[in-house]
mmCIF file of C-alpha atoms in Angstrom:
data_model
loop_
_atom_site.group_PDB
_atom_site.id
_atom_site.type_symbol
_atom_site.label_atom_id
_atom_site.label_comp_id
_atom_site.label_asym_id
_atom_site.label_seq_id
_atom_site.Cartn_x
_atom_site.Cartn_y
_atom_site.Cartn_z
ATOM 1 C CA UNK A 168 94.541 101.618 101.294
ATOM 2 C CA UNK A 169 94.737 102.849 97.698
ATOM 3 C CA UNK A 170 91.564 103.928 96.457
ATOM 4 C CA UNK A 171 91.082 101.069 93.215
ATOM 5 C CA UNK A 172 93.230 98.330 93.810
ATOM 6 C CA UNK A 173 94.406 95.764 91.434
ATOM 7 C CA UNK A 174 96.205 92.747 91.471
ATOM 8 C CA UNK A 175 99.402 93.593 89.920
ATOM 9 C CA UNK A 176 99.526 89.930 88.313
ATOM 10 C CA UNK A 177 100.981 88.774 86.026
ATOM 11 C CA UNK A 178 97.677 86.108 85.448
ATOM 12 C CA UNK A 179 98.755 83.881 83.472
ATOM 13 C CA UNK A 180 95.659 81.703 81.741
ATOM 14 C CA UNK A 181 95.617 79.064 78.907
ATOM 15 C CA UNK A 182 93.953 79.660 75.566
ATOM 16 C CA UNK A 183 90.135 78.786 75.729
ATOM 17 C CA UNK A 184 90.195 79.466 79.612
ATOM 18 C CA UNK A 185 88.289 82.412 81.676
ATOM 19 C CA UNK A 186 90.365 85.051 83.232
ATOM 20 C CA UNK A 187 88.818 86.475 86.286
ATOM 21 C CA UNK A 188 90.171 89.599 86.879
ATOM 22 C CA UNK A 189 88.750 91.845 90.528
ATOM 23 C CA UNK A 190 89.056 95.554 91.682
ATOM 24 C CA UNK A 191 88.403 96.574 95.211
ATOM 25 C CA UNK A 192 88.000 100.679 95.423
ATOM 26 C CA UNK A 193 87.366 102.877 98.737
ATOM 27 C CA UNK A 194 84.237 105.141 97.763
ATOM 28 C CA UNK A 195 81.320 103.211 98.752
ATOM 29 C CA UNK A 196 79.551 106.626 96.892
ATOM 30 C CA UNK A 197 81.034 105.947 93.631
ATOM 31 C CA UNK A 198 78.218 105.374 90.893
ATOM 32 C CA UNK A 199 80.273 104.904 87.268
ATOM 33 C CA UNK A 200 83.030 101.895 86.955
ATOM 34 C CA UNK A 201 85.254 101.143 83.813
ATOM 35 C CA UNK A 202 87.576 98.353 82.408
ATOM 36 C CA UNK A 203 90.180 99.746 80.195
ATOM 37 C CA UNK A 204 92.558 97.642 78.230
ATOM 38 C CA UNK A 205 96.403 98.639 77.763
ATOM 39 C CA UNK A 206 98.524 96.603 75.002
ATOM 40 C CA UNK A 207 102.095 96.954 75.334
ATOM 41 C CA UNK A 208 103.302 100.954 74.418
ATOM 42 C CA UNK A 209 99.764 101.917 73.608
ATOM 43 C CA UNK A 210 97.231 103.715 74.913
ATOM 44 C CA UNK A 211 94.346 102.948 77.038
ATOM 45 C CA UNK A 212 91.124 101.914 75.493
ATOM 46 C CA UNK A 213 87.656 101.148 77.177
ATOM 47 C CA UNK A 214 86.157 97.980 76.385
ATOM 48 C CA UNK A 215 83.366 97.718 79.544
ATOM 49 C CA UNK A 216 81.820 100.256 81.666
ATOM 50 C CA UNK A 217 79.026 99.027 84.396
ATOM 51 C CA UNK A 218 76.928 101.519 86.631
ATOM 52 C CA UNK A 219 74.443 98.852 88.217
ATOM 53 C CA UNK A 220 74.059 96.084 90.562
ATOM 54 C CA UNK A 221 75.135 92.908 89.032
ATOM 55 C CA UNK A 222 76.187 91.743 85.659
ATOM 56 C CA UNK A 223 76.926 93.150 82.000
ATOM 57 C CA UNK A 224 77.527 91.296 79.343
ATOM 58 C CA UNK A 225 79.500 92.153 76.076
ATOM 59 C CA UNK A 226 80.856 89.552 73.673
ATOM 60 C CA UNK A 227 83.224 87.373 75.830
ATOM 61 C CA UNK A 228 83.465 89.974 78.729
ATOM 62 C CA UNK A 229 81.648 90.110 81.264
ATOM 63 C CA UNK A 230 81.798 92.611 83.710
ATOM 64 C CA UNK A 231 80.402 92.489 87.634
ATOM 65 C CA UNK A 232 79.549 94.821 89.982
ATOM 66 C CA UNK A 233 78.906 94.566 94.095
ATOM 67 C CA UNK A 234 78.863 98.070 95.260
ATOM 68 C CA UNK A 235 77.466 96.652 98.680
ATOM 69 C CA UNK A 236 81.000 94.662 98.906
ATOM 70 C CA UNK A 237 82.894 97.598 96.943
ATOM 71 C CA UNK A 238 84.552 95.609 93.955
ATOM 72 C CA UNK A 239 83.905 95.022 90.283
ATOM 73 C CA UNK A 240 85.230 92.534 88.191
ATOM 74 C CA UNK A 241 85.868 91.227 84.581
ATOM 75 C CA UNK A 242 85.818 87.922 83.380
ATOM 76 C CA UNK A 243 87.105 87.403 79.733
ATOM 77 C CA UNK A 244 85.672 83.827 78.906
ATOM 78 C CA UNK A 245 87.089 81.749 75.733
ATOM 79 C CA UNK A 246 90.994 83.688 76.164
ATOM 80 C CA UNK A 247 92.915 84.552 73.397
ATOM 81 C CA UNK A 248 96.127 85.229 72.875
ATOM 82 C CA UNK A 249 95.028 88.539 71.867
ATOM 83 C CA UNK A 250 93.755 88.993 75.131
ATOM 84 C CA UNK A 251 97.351 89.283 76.996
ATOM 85 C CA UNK A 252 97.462 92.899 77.930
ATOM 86 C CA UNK A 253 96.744 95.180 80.976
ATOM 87 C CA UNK A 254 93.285 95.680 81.967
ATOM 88 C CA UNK A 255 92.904 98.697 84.183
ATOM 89 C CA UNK A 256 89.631 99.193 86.580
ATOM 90 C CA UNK A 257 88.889 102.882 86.509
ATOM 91 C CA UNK A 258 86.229 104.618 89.022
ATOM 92 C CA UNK A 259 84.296 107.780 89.216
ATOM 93 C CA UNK A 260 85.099 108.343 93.149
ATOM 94 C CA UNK A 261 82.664 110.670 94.484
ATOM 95 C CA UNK A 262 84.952 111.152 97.347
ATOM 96 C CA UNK A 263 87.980 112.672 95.332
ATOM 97 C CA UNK A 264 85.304 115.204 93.305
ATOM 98 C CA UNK A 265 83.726 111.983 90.905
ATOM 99 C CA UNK A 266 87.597 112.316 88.664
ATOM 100 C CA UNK A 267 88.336 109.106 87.276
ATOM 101 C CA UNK A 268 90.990 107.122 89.199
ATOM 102 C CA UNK A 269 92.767 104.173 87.941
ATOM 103 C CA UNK A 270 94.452 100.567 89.587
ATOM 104 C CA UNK A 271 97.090 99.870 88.805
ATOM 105 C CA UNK A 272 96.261 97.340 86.067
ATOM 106 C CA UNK A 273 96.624 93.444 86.339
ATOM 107 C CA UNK A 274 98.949 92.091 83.511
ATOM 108 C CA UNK A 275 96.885 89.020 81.437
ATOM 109 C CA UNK A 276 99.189 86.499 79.854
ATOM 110 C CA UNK A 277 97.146 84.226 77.630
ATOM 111 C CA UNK A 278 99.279 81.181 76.393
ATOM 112 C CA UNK A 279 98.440 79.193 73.277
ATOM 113 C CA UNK B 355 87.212 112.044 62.994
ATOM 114 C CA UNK B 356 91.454 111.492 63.918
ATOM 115 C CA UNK B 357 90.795 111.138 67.633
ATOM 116 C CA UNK B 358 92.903 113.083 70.235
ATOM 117 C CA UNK B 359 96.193 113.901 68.679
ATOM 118 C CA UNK B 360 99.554 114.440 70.656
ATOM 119 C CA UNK B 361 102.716 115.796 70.617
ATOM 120 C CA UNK B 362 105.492 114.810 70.465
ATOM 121 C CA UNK B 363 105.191 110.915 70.345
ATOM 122 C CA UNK B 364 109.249 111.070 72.087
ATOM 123 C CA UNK B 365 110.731 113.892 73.538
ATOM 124 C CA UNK B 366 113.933 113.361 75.352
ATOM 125 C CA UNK B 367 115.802 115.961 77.250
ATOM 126 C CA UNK B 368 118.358 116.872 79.653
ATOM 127 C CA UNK B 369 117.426 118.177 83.146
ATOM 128 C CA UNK B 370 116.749 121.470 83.899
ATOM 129 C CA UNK B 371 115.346 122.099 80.589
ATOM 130 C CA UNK B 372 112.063 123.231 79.368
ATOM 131 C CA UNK B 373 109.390 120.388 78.422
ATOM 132 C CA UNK B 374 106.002 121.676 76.459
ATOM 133 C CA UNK B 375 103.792 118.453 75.432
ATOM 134 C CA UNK B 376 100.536 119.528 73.075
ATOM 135 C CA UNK B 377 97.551 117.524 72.746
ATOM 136 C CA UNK B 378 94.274 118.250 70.634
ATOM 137 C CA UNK B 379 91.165 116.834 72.058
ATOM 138 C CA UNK B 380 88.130 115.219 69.728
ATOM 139 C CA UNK B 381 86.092 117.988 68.421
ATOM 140 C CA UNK B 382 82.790 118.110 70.453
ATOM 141 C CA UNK B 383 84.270 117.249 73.389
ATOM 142 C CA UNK B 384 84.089 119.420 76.653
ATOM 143 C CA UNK B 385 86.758 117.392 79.311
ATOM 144 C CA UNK B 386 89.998 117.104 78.949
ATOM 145 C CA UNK B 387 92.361 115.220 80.731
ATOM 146 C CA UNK B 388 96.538 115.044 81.485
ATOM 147 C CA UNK B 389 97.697 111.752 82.970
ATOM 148 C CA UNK B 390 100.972 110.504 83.509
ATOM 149 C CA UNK B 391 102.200 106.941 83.849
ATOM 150 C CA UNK B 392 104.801 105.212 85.252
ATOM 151 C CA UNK B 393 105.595 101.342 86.289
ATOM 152 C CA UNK B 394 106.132 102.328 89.599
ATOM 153 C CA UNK B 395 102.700 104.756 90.324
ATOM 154 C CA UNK B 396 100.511 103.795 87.360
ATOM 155 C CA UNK B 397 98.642 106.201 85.831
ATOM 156 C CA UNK B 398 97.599 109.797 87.444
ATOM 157 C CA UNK B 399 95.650 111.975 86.382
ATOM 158 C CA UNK B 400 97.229 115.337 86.815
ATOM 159 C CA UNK B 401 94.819 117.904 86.028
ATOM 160 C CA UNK B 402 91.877 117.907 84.019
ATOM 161 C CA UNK B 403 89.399 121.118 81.827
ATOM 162 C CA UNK B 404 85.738 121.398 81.180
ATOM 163 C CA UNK B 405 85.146 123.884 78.786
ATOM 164 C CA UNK B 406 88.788 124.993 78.632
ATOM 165 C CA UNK B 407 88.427 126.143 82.573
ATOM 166 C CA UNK B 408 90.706 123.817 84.669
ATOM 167 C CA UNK B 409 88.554 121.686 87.227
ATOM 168 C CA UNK B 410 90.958 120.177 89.347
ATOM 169 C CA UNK B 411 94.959 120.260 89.505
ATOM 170 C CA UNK B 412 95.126 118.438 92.854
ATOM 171 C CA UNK B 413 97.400 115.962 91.049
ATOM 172 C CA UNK B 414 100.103 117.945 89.269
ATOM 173 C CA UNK B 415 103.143 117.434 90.911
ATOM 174 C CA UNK B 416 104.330 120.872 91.690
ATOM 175 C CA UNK B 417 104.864 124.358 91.053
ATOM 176 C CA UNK B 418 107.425 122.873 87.709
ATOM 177 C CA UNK B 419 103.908 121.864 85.848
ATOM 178 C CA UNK B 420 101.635 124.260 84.480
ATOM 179 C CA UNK B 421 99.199 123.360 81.768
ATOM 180 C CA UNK B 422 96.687 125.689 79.701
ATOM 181 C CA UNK B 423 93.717 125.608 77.710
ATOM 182 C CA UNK B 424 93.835 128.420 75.287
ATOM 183 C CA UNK B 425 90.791 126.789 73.195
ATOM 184 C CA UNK B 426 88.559 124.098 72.935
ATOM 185 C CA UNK B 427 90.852 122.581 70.699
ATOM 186 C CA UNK B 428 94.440 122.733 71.878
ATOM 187 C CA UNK B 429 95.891 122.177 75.725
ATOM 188 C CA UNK B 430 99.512 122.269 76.638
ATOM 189 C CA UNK B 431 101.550 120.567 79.656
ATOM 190 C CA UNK B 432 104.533 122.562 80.801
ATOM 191 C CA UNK B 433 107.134 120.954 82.566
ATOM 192 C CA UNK B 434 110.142 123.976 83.825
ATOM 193 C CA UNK B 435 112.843 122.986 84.674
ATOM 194 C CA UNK B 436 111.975 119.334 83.878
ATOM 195 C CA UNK B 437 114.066 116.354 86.031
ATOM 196 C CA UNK B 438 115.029 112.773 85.762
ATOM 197 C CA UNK B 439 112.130 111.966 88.050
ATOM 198 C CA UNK B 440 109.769 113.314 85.263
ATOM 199 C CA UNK B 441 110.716 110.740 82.695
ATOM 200 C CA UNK B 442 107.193 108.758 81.695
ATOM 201 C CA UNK B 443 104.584 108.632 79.626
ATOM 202 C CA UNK B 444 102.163 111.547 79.574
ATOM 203 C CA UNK B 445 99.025 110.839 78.075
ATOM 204 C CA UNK B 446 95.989 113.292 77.325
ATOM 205 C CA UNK B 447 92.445 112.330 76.748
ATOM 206 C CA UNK B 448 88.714 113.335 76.384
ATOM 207 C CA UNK B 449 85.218 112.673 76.614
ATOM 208 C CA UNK B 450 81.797 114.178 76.147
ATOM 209 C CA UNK B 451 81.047 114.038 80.337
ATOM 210 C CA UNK B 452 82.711 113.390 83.245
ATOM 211 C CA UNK B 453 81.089 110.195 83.572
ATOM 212 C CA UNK B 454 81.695 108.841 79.827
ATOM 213 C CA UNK B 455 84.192 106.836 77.861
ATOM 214 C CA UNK B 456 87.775 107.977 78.150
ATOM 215 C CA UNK B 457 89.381 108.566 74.407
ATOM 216 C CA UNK B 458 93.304 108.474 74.627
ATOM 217 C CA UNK B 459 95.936 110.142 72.366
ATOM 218 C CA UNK B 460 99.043 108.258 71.558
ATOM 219 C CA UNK B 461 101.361 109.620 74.686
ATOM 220 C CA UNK B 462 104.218 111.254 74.857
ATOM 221 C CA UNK B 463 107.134 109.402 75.842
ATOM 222 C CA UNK B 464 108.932 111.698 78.082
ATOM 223 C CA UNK B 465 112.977 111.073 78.793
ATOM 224 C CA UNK B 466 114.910 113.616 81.244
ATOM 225 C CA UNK B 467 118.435 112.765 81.226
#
């Protein structure tokens, strides 16, 4: 089992929809979790991080956390076209010494 | 402030040559970080500093990587003799605390013919 897991995608969602994007990771220690977002030949850039129980909200993401189940997710409500990208999940694992580990990334196609 | 600079933004080689990639972290900030990233393994984080002492170097590759931190303020990634499989982007990073917000350079596009 990896350690963050992703769905590779590509999730493909029309304009206006919610994307619901998960992340599964192996720590069941790990405290700190991240979405980053990737845009074609650039660099990563955070745009949620969540450290409780439950919910965060942030403009039109929201990000979830279940650390009982082990996943966090992101849901981007009201997609834009602007919003086709990768979106990496990114965890402090306490097993491998609390360094940041990323998925893979799950590729977002938002279509007009 | 310019955010974490790197360079170069392309480097392409042939194999068995030497490969030095240079990055410059945010002022301020006591972590830095090398990843690399590829389609087929995503990115991995190589090795990563705290206050220009390296932390953990679990992930470089092998004995062909070395990377220094002279200064708070410059790190290199040193790739001898370099190979085709090294060909990908190498990004560097840093943050306030280990448990922060990530800030990216640019990359490096790496090519080893």
């Amino acid at each position: 089992q990896k350690e963050v897991e992703q769905n590779s995608g590509p999730l493909s969602v029309p304009e206006g929809a919610i994307a619901s994007l998960n992340c599964t990771y192996s720590d069941r220690g790990s405290q700190s979790f991240f979405w980053y977002r990737q845009y074609s030949g650039k660099s990563p850039e955070l745009i949620m991080f969540i450290y409780s129980n439950g919910d965060k909200e942030d403009g039109r993401f929201t990000a979830q956390l279940n650390k009982a189940s082990q996943y966090v997710s992101l849901l981007i409500r009201d997609s834009q076209p602007s919003d086709s990208a990768t979106y990496l999940c990114a965890v402090n694992l306490s097993s491998a010494g609390n360094k940041l580990t990323f998925g893979g990334g799950t590729r977002v196609l938002v279509k007009p | 402030d310019a955010g974490v600079i790197q360079s170069p933004r392309h480097e392409v080689t042939e194999m068995g040559q030497e490969v030095t990639l240079r990055c410059k972290p945010i002022s301020g900030h006591d972590y830095l970080f090398w990843y690399r990233q590829t389609m087929m393994r995503g990115l991995e984080l190589l090795i990563y500093f705290n206050n220009n002492v390296p932390i953990d170097d679990s992930g470089m590759p092998e004995d062909r990587f070395s990377a220094k931190m002279p200064n708070a303020s410059f790190s290199t990634l040193k790739i001898q003799p370099s190979e085709p499989r090294d060909s990908a982007v190498y990004f560097c990073a840093s943050t306030r605390g280990l448990y922060e917000k990530l800030f990216f350079g640019s990359g490096t596009q790496l090519s080893v013919l």
